[in-house]
Coordinates of C-alpha atoms and ligand atoms in Angstrom, one line a residue:
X133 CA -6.5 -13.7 8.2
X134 CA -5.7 -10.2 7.6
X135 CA -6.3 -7.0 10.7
X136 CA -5.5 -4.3 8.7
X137 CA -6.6 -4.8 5.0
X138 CA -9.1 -7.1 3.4
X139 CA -8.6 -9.0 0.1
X140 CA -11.8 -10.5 -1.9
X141 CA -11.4 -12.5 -5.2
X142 CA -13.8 -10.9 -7.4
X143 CA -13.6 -13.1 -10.6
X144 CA -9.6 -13.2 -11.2
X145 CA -9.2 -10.1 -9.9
X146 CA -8.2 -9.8 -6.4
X147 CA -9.1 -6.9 -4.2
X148 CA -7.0 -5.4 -1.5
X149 CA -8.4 -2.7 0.7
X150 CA -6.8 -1.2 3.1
X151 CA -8.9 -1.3 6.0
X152 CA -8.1 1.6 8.9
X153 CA -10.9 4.2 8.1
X154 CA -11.0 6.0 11.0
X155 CA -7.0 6.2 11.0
X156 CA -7.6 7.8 7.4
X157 CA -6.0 4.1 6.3
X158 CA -2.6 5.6 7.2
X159 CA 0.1 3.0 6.7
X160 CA 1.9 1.8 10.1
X161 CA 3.5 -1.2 9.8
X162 CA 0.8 -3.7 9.9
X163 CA -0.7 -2.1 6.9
X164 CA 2.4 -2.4 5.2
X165 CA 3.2 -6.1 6.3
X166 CA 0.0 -7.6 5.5
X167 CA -0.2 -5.3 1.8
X168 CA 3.0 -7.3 1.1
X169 CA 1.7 -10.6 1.9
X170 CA -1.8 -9.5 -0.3
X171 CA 1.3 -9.2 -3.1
X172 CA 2.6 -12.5 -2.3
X173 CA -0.6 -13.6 -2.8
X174 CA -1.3 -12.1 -5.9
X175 CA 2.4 -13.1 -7.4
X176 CA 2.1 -16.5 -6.3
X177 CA -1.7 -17.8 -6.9
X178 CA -2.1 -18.9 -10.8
X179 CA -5.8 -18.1 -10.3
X180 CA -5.3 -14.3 -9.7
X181 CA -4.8 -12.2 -13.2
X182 CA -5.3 -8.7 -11.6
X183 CA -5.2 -6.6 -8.7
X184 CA -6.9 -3.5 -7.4
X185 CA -5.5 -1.6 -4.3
X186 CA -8.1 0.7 -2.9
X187 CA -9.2 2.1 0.6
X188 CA -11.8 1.5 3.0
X189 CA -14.8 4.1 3.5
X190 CA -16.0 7.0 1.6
X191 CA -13.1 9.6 3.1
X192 CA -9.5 8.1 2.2
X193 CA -7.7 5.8 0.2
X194 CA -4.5 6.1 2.6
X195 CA -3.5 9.6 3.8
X196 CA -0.2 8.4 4.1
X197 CA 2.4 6.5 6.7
X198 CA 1.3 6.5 9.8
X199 CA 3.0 9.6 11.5
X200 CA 2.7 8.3 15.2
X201 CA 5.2 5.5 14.0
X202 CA 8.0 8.2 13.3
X203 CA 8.6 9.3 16.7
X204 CA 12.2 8.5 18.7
X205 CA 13.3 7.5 15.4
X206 CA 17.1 8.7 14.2
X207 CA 18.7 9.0 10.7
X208 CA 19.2 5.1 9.9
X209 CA 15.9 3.9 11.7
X210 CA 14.3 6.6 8.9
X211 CA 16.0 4.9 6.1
X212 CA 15.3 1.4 7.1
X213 CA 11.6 2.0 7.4
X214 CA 11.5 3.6 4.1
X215 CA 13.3 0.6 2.8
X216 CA 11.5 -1.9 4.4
X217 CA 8.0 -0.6 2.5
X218 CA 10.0 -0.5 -0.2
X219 CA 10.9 -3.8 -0.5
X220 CA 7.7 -5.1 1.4
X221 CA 5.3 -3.3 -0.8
X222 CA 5.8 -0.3 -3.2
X223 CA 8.4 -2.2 -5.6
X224 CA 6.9 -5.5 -5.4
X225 CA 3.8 -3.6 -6.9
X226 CA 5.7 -1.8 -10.0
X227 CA 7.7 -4.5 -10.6
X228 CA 4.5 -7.0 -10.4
X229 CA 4.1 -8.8 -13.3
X230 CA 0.0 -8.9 -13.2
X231 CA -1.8 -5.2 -13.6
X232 CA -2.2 -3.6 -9.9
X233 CA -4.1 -0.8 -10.6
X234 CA -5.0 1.7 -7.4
X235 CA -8.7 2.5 -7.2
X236 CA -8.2 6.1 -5.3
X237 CA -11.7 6.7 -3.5
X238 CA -11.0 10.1 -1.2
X239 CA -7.2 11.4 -0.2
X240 CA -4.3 10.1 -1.5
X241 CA -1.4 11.9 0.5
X242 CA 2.1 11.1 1.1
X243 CA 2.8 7.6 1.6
X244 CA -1.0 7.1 -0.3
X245 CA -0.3 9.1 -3.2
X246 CA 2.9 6.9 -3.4
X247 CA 1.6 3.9 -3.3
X248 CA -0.7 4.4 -5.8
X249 CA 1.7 5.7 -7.9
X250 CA 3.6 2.6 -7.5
X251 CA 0.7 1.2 -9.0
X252 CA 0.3 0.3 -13.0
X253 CA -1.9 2.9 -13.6
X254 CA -4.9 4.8 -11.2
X255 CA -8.5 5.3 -11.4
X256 CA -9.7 8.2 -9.2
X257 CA -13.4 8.7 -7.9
X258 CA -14.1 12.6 -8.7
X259 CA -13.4 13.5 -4.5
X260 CA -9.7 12.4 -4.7
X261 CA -7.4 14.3 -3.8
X262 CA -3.5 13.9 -4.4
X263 CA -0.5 15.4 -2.2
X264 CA 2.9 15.1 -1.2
X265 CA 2.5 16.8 2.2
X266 CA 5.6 15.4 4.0
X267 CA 7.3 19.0 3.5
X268 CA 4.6 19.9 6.1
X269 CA 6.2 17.8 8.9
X270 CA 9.6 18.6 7.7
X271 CA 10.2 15.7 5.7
X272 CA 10.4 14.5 2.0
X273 CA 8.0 11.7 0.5
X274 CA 10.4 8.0 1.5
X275 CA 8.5 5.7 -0.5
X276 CA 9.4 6.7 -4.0
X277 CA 7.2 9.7 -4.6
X278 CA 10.2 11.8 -5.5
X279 CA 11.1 9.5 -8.5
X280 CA 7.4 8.6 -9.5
X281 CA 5.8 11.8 -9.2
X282 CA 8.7 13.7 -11.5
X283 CA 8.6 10.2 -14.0
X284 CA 4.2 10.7 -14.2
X285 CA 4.0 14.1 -14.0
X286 CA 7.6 15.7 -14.9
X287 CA 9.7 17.4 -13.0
X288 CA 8.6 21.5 -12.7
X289 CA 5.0 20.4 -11.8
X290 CA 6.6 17.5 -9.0
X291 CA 8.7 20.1 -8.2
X292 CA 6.1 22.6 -6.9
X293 CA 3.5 19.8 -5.3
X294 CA 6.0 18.6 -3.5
X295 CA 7.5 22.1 -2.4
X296 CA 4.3 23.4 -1.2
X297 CA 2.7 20.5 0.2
X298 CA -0.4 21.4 -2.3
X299 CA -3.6 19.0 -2.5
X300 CA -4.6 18.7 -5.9
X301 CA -8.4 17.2 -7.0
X302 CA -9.3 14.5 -9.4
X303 CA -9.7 16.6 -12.3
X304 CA -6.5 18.6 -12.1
X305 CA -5.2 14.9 -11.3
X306 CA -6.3 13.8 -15.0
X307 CA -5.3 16.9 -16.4
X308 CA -1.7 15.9 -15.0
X309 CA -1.4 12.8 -16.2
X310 CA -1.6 11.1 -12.5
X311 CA -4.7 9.3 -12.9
X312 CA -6.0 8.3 -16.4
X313 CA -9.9 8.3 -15.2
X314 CA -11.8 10.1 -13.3
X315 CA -15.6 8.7 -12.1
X316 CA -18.3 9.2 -9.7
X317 CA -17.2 7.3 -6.2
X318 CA -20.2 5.1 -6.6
X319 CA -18.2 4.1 -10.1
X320 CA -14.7 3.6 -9.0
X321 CA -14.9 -0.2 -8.8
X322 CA -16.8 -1.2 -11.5
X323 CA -15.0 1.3 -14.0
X324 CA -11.9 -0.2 -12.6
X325 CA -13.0 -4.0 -13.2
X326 CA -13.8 -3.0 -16.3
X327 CA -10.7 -2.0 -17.3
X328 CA -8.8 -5.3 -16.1
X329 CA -11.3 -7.6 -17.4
X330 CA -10.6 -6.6 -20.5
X331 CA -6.7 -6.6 -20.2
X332 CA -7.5 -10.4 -18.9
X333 CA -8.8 -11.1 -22.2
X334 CA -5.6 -10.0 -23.5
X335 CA -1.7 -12.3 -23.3
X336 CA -0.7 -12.3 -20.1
X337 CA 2.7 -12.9 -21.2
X338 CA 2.7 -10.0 -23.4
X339 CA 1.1 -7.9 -20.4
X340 CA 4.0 -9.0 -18.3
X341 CA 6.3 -7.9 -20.4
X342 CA 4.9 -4.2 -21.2
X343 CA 5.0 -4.2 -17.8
X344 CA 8.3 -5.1 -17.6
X345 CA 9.5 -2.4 -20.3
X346 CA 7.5 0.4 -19.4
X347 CA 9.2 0.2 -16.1
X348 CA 12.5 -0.4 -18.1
X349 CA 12.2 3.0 -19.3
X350 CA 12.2 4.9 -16.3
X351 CA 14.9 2.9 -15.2
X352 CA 17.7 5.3 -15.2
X353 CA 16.1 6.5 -11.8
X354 CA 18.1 3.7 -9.5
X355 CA 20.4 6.4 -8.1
X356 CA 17.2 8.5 -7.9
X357 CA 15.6 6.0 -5.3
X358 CA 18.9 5.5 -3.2
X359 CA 19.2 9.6 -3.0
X360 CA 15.6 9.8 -1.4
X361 CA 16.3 7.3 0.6
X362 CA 19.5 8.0 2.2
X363 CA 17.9 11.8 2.7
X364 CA 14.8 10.6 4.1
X365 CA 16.8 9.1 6.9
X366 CA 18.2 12.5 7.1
X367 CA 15.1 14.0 7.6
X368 CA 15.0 12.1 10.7
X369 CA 18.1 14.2 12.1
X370 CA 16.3 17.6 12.1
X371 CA 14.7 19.5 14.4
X372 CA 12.5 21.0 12.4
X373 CA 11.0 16.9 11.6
X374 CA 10.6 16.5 15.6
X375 CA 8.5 19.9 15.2
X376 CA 6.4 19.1 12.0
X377 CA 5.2 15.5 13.0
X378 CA 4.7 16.9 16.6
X379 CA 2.6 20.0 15.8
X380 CA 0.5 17.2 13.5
X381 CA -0.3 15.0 16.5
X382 CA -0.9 17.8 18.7
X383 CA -3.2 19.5 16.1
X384 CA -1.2 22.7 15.9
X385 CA 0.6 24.7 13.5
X386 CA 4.8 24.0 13.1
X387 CA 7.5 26.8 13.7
X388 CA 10.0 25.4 11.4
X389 CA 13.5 26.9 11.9
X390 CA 15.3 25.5 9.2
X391 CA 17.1 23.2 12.0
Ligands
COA140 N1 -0.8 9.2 10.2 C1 -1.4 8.9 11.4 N2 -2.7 9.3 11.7 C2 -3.4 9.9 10.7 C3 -2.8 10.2 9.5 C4 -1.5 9.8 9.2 N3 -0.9 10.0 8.1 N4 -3.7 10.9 8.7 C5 -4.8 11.0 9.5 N5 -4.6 10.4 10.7 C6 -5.6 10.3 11.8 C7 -5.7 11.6 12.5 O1 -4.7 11.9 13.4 C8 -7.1 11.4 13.1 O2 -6.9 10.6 14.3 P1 -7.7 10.9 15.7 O3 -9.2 10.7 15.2 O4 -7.2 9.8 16.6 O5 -7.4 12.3 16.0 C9 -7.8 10.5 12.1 O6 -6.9 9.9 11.3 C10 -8.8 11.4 11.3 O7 -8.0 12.4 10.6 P2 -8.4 14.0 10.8 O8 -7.1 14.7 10.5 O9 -9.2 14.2 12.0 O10 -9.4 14.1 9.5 P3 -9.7 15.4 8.6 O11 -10.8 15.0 7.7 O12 -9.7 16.6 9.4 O13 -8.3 15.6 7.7 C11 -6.5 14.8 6.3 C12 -8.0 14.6 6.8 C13 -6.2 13.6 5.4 C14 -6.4 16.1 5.5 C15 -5.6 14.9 7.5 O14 -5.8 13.7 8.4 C16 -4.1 14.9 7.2 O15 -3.6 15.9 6.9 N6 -3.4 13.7 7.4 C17 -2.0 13.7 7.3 C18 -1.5 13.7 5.8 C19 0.0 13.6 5.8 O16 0.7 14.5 6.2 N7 0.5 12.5 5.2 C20 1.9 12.3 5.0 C21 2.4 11.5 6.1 S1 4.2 11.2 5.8

């Protein structure tokens, strides 16, 4: 049913993998559609109490959106897409009220480390690595990282990872506060089943509503969200954007000129 991702029930836990290895699992628009319809899934079906998100093959969880979708595209075009993943995917999974919890198995950059930070909580495998790269290609993170990173992490230590573009591992990860275990790859699953089999075992009602409040309290962030977005967009406008994601494809360094 699915191209992009695959989704297995293991007990009442459903697991979605996103399935582009050799594409790092970089999100294009596929990705993102059929990771919302895996939501759907998991809101609608009685029979699934949990989710894990998690990547395919021994390199990546998702290295980020897919940067060959961003060319030709203009300031609005820029804010939709970040909107439409928004919507499709990253808000549906904070505001789910069943545990998604991201199983991070290699790099978690940009639009990866974002969506696993739009997850309840992460377990990493001990070669994760974190990052906010978009600065890189002359853009900002567009699916929430700005708000998410400064609400896990706080905001001098956001502040510099997403200024420098930085890749952080596992353990500095921890040491953070972005992932609350870190565990030998071969691991990462079972550690990560463990842990929601024994929130099943718990009210699901009252684990809805934690949910609920704990998301509550970073609340005050709804302007937070709209700013990212609406600059995002404006990313889209620069120069300096046309020369970041184009010096990616080509394999090359940028020459940013602030334009
Ligand atoms: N979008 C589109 N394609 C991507 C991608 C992304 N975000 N990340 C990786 N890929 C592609 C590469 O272009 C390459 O494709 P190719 O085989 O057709 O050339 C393939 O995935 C393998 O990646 P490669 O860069 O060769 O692997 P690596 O091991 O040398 O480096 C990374 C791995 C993750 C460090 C590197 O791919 C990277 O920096 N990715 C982009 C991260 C990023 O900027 N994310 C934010 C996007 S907004």
């Amino acid at each position: 049913m699915y191209q992009n991702i695959t989704t297995e029930l293991d007990g009442q836990t459903l697991i979605i993998t996103v399935n582009r290895p050799d594409k790092m699992n970089a999100l294009n628009k596929y990705v993102i559609d059929e990771l919302g319809q895996a939501l759907d899934e998991v809101y609608q079906n009685t029979e699934i109490k949990s989710a894990i998100i998690t990547g395919a093959g021994e390199k990546a969880f998702v290295a980020g959106a897919d940067i060959t979708e961003f060319g030709g595209l203009g300031k609005d075009a820029g804010s939709a897409l970040a909107a439409r993943g928004n919507l499709a995917v990253f808000n549906k999974i904070e505001s789910c009220p069943k545990p998604i919890v991201a199983a991070v198995n290699g790099f978690s950059l940009g639009g990866g480390c974002e969506l696993a930070m739009a997850c309840h909580f992460r377990v990493a495998s001990e070669n994760a690595k974190f990052g906010q790269p978009e600065v890189n290609l002359g853009l900002i993170p567009g699916y929430g990282g700005t708000q998410r990173m400064t609400q896990l992490i706080g905001k001098g230590k956001a502040m510099e990872l997403m200024m420098t573009g930085d890749m952080i591992g596992a353990q500095e990860a921890r040491e953070l506060g972005l992932v609350n275990h870190v565990v030998p790859a071969a691991e990462l699953l079972t550690k990560t089943k463990e842990i929601l089999k024994k929130i099943q075992t718990k009210a699901p009602i009252a684990i809805s509503y934690i949910i609920a409040c704990v998301n509550e309290a970073a609340r005050c962030d709804t302007n937070g969200f709209e700013a990212e977005n609406e600059r995002f967009g404006a990313c889209f406008t620069t120069e300096d954007m046309l020369e970041g994601t184009g010096a990616f494809l080509e394999k090359r360094k940028p020459a940013f000129k602030g334009k």
